[in-house]
Amino acid sequence: EDQVTQSPEALRLQEGESSSLNCSYTVSGLRGLFWYRQDPGKGPEFLFTLYSAGEEKEKERLKATLTKKESFLHITAPKPEDSATYLCAAEHLNQAGTALIFGKGTTLSVSS
Amino acid sequence: KAGVTQTPRYLIKTRGQQVTLSCSPISGHRSVSWYQQTPGQGLQFLFEYFSETQRNKGNFPGRFSGRQFSNSRSEMNVSTLELGDSALYLCASSLVIQGSSGANVLTFGAGSRLTVL
C-alpha cells in the first residue's frame, strides 16, 4: 500500500537553531515528491517538487532533498515566521490524473 | 491573478442533512481536485475532475460526489451527513499540460470548514 509518513509530528526550535524534517514514502513508482506549507486557517502552499533521487531544491532558508525512500526538508537558521505545518506528499507514477498521498505533517514552532 | 476560491468558508449542518461546496479554480486551470483534512487522518484525496470528467476517485463512500462544469468550476456534495464528516474540505486546481509526464503542482484554496452536529 502506498504510504507517506512524516516525523516528527511536532518540532520546537529556537530562532537560528537549524533542523530537518523527515518524510518517508513507500510508493511503487514515484512521479513526484511534494512539499507544502500550511498556516492555520489556510490551504497548503506549494514549496517544492522533487522528481528523482539525489535531487535538491532550495528556497530562502529551506532546502529539500530526495533519496529513494525519504525526503528531508532542512531548515537553516529558522525565524518565527517559518512556524507552520509542513506537509509532504507523493504522486504515483502510474496514477491516472493527479492524486496526492499526503503525510500527516510536521508542525514547526520557532520562538525568538 | 486570482487564486482558488472556495465557498462557503464555514458552515454548520446536522446529521442526515446534505451539503454542497463550491470551488472556482485559477483561470486556465482545467483540473480540480478535492481533499478532506481532519486532525486524525490528515489530507485524504476525494476525487479529481478534468474537462468535466471524473478522472480519479479516492476511497470514500458514495455519499461523497462531485461534478465539474464547462467553465471548470466544481462542486462537491455530501449526502446524509455523519458526525465524522466534520472536516476542512480543500479544493485545488492545476494546470495540466497535455503530453507532459511531469507531476502537476496543485494550488489550494483556503477550504470550507464543515461542522456536523
CSV table of C-alpha atoms in Angstrom, one decimal:
chain,number,residue,atom,x,y,z
A,1,GLU,CA,0.0,0.0,0.0
A,2,ASP,CA,1.3,3.4,-0.9
A,3,GLN,CA,2.1,5.4,2.2
A,4,VAL,CA,3.8,8.6,3.3
A,5,THR,CA,5.0,9.1,6.9
A,6,GLN,CA,6.3,12.3,8.4
A,7,SER,CA,8.4,12.8,11.5
A,8,PRO,CA,8.5,14.3,14.0
A,9,GLU,CA,4.8,15.2,14.5
A,10,ALA,CA,5.8,18.5,16.2
A,11,LEU,CA,9.1,20.3,16.5
A,12,ARG,CA,10.0,23.3,18.6
A,13,LEU,CA,13.1,25.3,17.7
A,14,GLN,CA,14.8,28.5,18.9
A,15,GLU,CA,15.3,31.1,16.3
A,16,GLY,CA,18.6,30.3,14.5
A,17,GLU,CA,18.5,26.6,15.5
A,18,SER,CA,18.8,24.6,12.3
A,19,SER,CA,17.0,21.2,12.0
A,20,SER,CA,15.5,18.7,9.5
A,21,LEU,CA,12.0,17.3,8.9
A,22,ASN,CA,11.7,13.8,7.6
A,23,CYS,CA,9.3,12.3,5.0
A,24,SER,CA,9.4,8.5,4.4
A,25,TYR,CA,7.5,7.2,1.4
A,26,THR,CA,6.6,3.8,0.1
A,27,VAL,CA,5.2,4.4,-3.4
A,28,SER,CA,5.7,1.8,-6.1
A,29,GLY,CA,6.9,4.2,-8.7
A,30,LEU,CA,7.3,7.9,-7.8
A,31,ARG,CA,6.2,10.6,-10.3
A,32,GLY,CA,6.9,13.4,-7.9
A,33,LEU,CA,7.5,14.2,-4.2
A,34,PHE,CA,6.0,17.5,-3.0
A,35,TRP,CA,6.5,19.7,0.0
A,36,TYR,CA,3.8,22.1,1.1
A,37,ARG,CA,3.5,24.6,3.9
A,38,GLN,CA,0.2,25.2,5.7
A,39,ASP,CA,-0.6,28.1,8.0
A,40,PRO,CA,-3.6,28.0,10.4
A,41,GLY,CA,-6.9,28.7,8.7
A,42,LYS,CA,-5.3,28.5,5.2
A,43,GLY,CA,-4.9,25.9,2.5
A,44,PRO,CA,-1.5,24.3,1.8
A,45,GLU,CA,1.0,26.5,-0.1
A,46,PHE,CA,3.4,24.8,-2.6
A,47,LEU,CA,7.1,24.8,-1.8
A,48,PHE,CA,9.0,22.2,-3.9
A,49,THR,CA,8.6,19.3,-6.2
A,50,LEU,CA,11.4,16.7,-6.4
A,51,TYR,CA,11.4,14.0,-9.1
A,52,SER,CA,14.5,11.7,-8.7
A,53,ALA,CA,16.9,10.5,-6.0
A,54,GLY,CA,19.7,13.0,-5.5
A,55,GLU,CA,17.7,16.0,-6.5
A,56,GLU,CA,17.9,19.1,-4.2
A,57,LYS,CA,15.9,22.3,-4.3
A,58,GLU,CA,16.3,25.5,-2.2
A,59,LYS,CA,14.2,28.5,-1.3
A,60,GLU,CA,15.4,31.0,1.2
A,61,ARG,CA,16.1,29.1,4.5
A,62,LEU,CA,14.6,25.8,3.2
A,63,LYS,CA,16.3,23.0,1.3
A,64,ALA,CA,14.5,19.8,0.2
A,65,THR,CA,16.4,16.7,-0.7
A,66,LEU,CA,15.3,13.3,-2.0
A,67,THR,CA,16.5,9.7,-1.8
A,68,LYS,CA,14.9,6.5,-3.0
A,69,LYS,CA,13.0,6.1,0.3
A,70,GLU,CA,13.0,9.5,2.0
A,71,SER,CA,12.9,13.2,1.6
A,72,PHE,CA,14.2,15.8,4.0
A,73,LEU,CA,13.3,19.4,4.5
A,74,HIS,CA,16.3,21.2,6.0
A,75,ILE,CA,15.6,24.5,7.7
A,76,THR,CA,18.6,26.7,8.2
A,77,ALA,CA,18.6,29.4,10.9
A,78,PRO,CA,14.8,29.5,11.1
A,79,LYS,CA,12.8,32.6,12.0
A,80,PRO,CA,9.5,32.8,13.9
A,81,GLU,CA,7.7,33.4,10.5
A,82,ASP,CA,8.8,29.8,9.5
A,83,SER,CA,6.3,28.5,12.1
A,84,ALA,CA,3.7,26.4,10.2
A,85,THR,CA,2.8,22.8,9.4
A,86,TYR,CA,4.9,21.3,6.7
A,87,LEU,CA,3.3,18.6,4.6
A,88,CYS,CA,4.9,16.0,2.4
A,89,ALA,CA,3.0,14.3,-0.5
A,90,ALA,CA,3.8,11.7,-3.1
A,91,GLU,CA,2.3,11.2,-6.5
A,92,HIS,CA,2.3,7.7,-8.0
A,93,LEU,CA,4.0,7.3,-11.4
A,94,ASN,CA,1.1,5.3,-13.0
A,95,GLN,CA,-1.6,7.4,-11.4
A,96,ALA,CA,-4.2,8.4,-13.9
A,97,GLY,CA,-4.6,12.1,-13.4
A,98,THR,CA,-3.4,13.7,-10.2
A,99,ALA,CA,-4.0,12.2,-6.7
A,100,LEU,CA,-1.5,13.0,-4.0
A,101,ILE,CA,-0.8,10.8,-1.0
A,102,PHE,CA,-0.1,13.2,2.0
A,103,GLY,CA,1.7,12.6,5.2
A,104,LYS,CA,0.1,13.9,8.4
A,105,GLY,CA,2.6,16.8,8.6
A,106,THR,CA,5.2,18.2,11.0
A,107,THR,CA,4.1,21.3,13.0
A,108,LEU,CA,7.1,23.6,13.4
A,109,SER,CA,7.2,26.3,16.1
A,110,VAL,CA,10.1,28.7,16.1
A,111,SER,CA,10.4,31.0,19.1
A,112,SER,CA,12.5,34.2,19.3
B,1,LYS,CA,-4.1,36.6,-10.7
B,2,ALA,CA,-6.9,35.3,-8.6
B,3,GLY,CA,-6.3,32.2,-6.6
B,4,VAL,CA,-8.6,29.2,-5.9
B,5,THR,CA,-11.9,30.4,-4.4
B,6,GLN,CA,-14.0,28.2,-2.2
B,7,THR,CA,-17.4,28.9,-0.8
B,8,PRO,CA,-18.8,28.9,1.8
B,9,ARG,CA,-15.8,29.2,4.2
B,10,TYR,CA,-17.7,27.9,7.2
B,11,LEU,CA,-20.9,26.0,7.6
B,12,ILE,CA,-22.7,24.0,10.2
B,13,LYS,CA,-25.1,21.2,9.4
B,14,THR,CA,-26.9,18.5,11.4
B,15,ARG,CA,-26.7,14.7,10.9
B,16,GLY,CA,-28.7,13.5,8.0
B,17,GLN,CA,-28.6,16.7,6.0
B,18,GLN,CA,-26.7,17.2,2.8
B,19,VAL,CA,-24.2,19.9,1.8
B,20,THR,CA,-22.8,21.4,-1.4
B,21,LEU,CA,-19.5,23.1,-1.6
B,22,SER,CA,-18.2,25.2,-4.4
B,23,CYS,CA,-14.8,25.8,-5.9
B,24,SER,CA,-13.6,28.2,-8.6
B,25,PRO,CA,-10.2,27.3,-9.9
B,26,ILE,CA,-7.5,29.6,-11.2
B,27,SER,CA,-8.3,30.9,-14.6
B,28,GLY,CA,-6.9,28.5,-17.2
B,29,HIS,CA,-6.7,25.5,-14.8
B,30,ARG,CA,-8.8,22.6,-16.1
B,31,SER,CA,-8.1,20.1,-13.3
B,32,VAL,CA,-9.9,20.4,-10.0
B,33,SER,CA,-9.2,18.1,-7.1
B,34,TRP,CA,-10.9,17.8,-3.7
B,35,TYR,CA,-9.3,16.7,-0.4
B,36,GLN,CA,-10.7,16.2,3.1
B,37,GLN,CA,-8.5,17.3,6.0
B,38,THR,CA,-9.0,16.0,9.6
B,39,PRO,CA,-6.7,16.1,12.6
B,40,GLY,CA,-6.7,12.3,12.8
B,41,GLN,CA,-6.3,11.4,9.1
B,42,GLY,CA,-4.6,14.4,7.6
B,43,LEU,CA,-5.3,15.2,4.0
B,44,GLN,CA,-7.1,12.5,2.1
B,45,PHE,CA,-7.9,12.6,-1.7
B,46,LEU,CA,-11.6,12.6,-2.6
B,47,PHE,CA,-11.7,13.0,-6.4
B,48,GLU,CA,-10.3,14.8,-9.4
B,49,TYR,CA,-12.1,16.3,-12.3
B,50,PHE,CA,-10.7,17.3,-15.7
B,51,SER,CA,-12.7,18.6,-18.6
B,52,GLU,CA,-16.0,17.8,-16.8
B,53,THR,CA,-15.0,14.2,-16.3
B,54,GLN,CA,-14.1,12.5,-13.1
B,55,ARG,CA,-10.6,11.2,-13.7
B,56,ASN,CA,-9.7,9.8,-10.3
B,57,LYS,CA,-11.5,8.8,-7.2
B,58,GLY,CA,-10.3,8.2,-3.6
B,59,ASN,CA,-11.5,5.7,-1.1
B,60,PHE,CA,-14.7,7.5,0.2
B,61,PRO,CA,-18.3,6.2,0.3
B,62,GLY,CA,-20.8,7.0,-2.4
B,63,ARG,CA,-22.3,9.8,-0.2
B,64,PHE,CA,-19.4,11.9,-1.5
B,65,SER,CA,-19.9,13.1,-5.0
B,66,GLY,CA,-18.8,15.9,-7.2
B,67,ARG,CA,-19.0,17.4,-10.6
B,68,GLN,CA,-17.3,20.0,-12.8
B,69,PHE,CA,-18.9,22.5,-15.1
B,70,SER,CA,-17.8,23.6,-18.6
B,71,ASN,CA,-16.1,26.7,-17.1
B,72,SER,CA,-14.0,24.4,-14.9
B,73,ARG,CA,-15.8,25.4,-11.7
B,74,SER,CA,-16.5,22.4,-9.5
B,75,GLU,CA,-18.9,21.4,-6.7
B,76,MET,CA,-18.8,18.6,-4.3
B,77,ASN,CA,-21.8,17.2,-2.4
B,78,VAL,CA,-22.0,15.1,0.7
B,79,SER,CA,-25.4,13.5,1.4
B,80,THR,CA,-26.7,12.0,4.6
B,81,LEU,CA,-24.1,13.8,6.7
B,82,GLU,CA,-22.4,11.9,9.6
B,83,LEU,CA,-20.6,13.4,12.6
B,84,GLY,CA,-17.3,12.0,11.1
B,85,ASP,CA,-17.8,14.2,8.0
B,86,SER,CA,-16.8,17.3,10.1
B,87,ALA,CA,-13.6,18.4,8.4
B,88,LEU,CA,-11.9,21.0,6.3
B,89,TYR,CA,-12.6,20.4,2.6
B,90,LEU,CA,-9.9,21.7,0.3
B,91,CYS,CA,-10.2,22.3,-3.4
B,92,ALA,CA,-7.1,22.5,-5.5
B,93,SER,CA,-6.6,23.3,-9.2
B,94,SER,CA,-3.7,22.6,-11.5
B,95,LEU,CA,-2.6,23.4,-15.0
B,96,VAL,CA,-2.4,20.2,-16.9
B,97,ILE,CA,0.0,20.3,-19.8
B,98,GLN,CA,-1.1,17.7,-22.4
B,99,GLY,CA,1.5,15.2,-23.2
B,100,SER,CA,3.6,16.1,-20.2
B,101,SER,CA,4.6,13.3,-17.8
B,102,GLY,CA,5.7,15.6,-15.1
B,103,ALA,CA,3.9,15.9,-11.8
B,104,ASN,CA,1.2,18.6,-11.6
B,105,VAL,CA,1.5,21.3,-8.9
B,106,LEU,CA,-1.7,21.8,-7.0
B,107,THR,CA,-2.8,25.3,-5.9
B,108,PHE,CA,-5.1,25.0,-2.9
B,109,GLY,CA,-7.9,27.2,-1.8
B,110,ALA,CA,-8.5,28.2,1.8
B,111,GLY,CA,-11.0,25.5,2.3
B,112,SER,CA,-14.6,25.1,3.5
B,113,ARG,CA,-14.8,24.1,7.2
B,114,LEU,CA,-17.8,21.8,7.7
B,115,THR,CA,-19.1,21.1,11.2
B,116,VAL,CA,-21.7,18.4,11.6
B,117,LEU,CA,-23.8,18.4,14.8
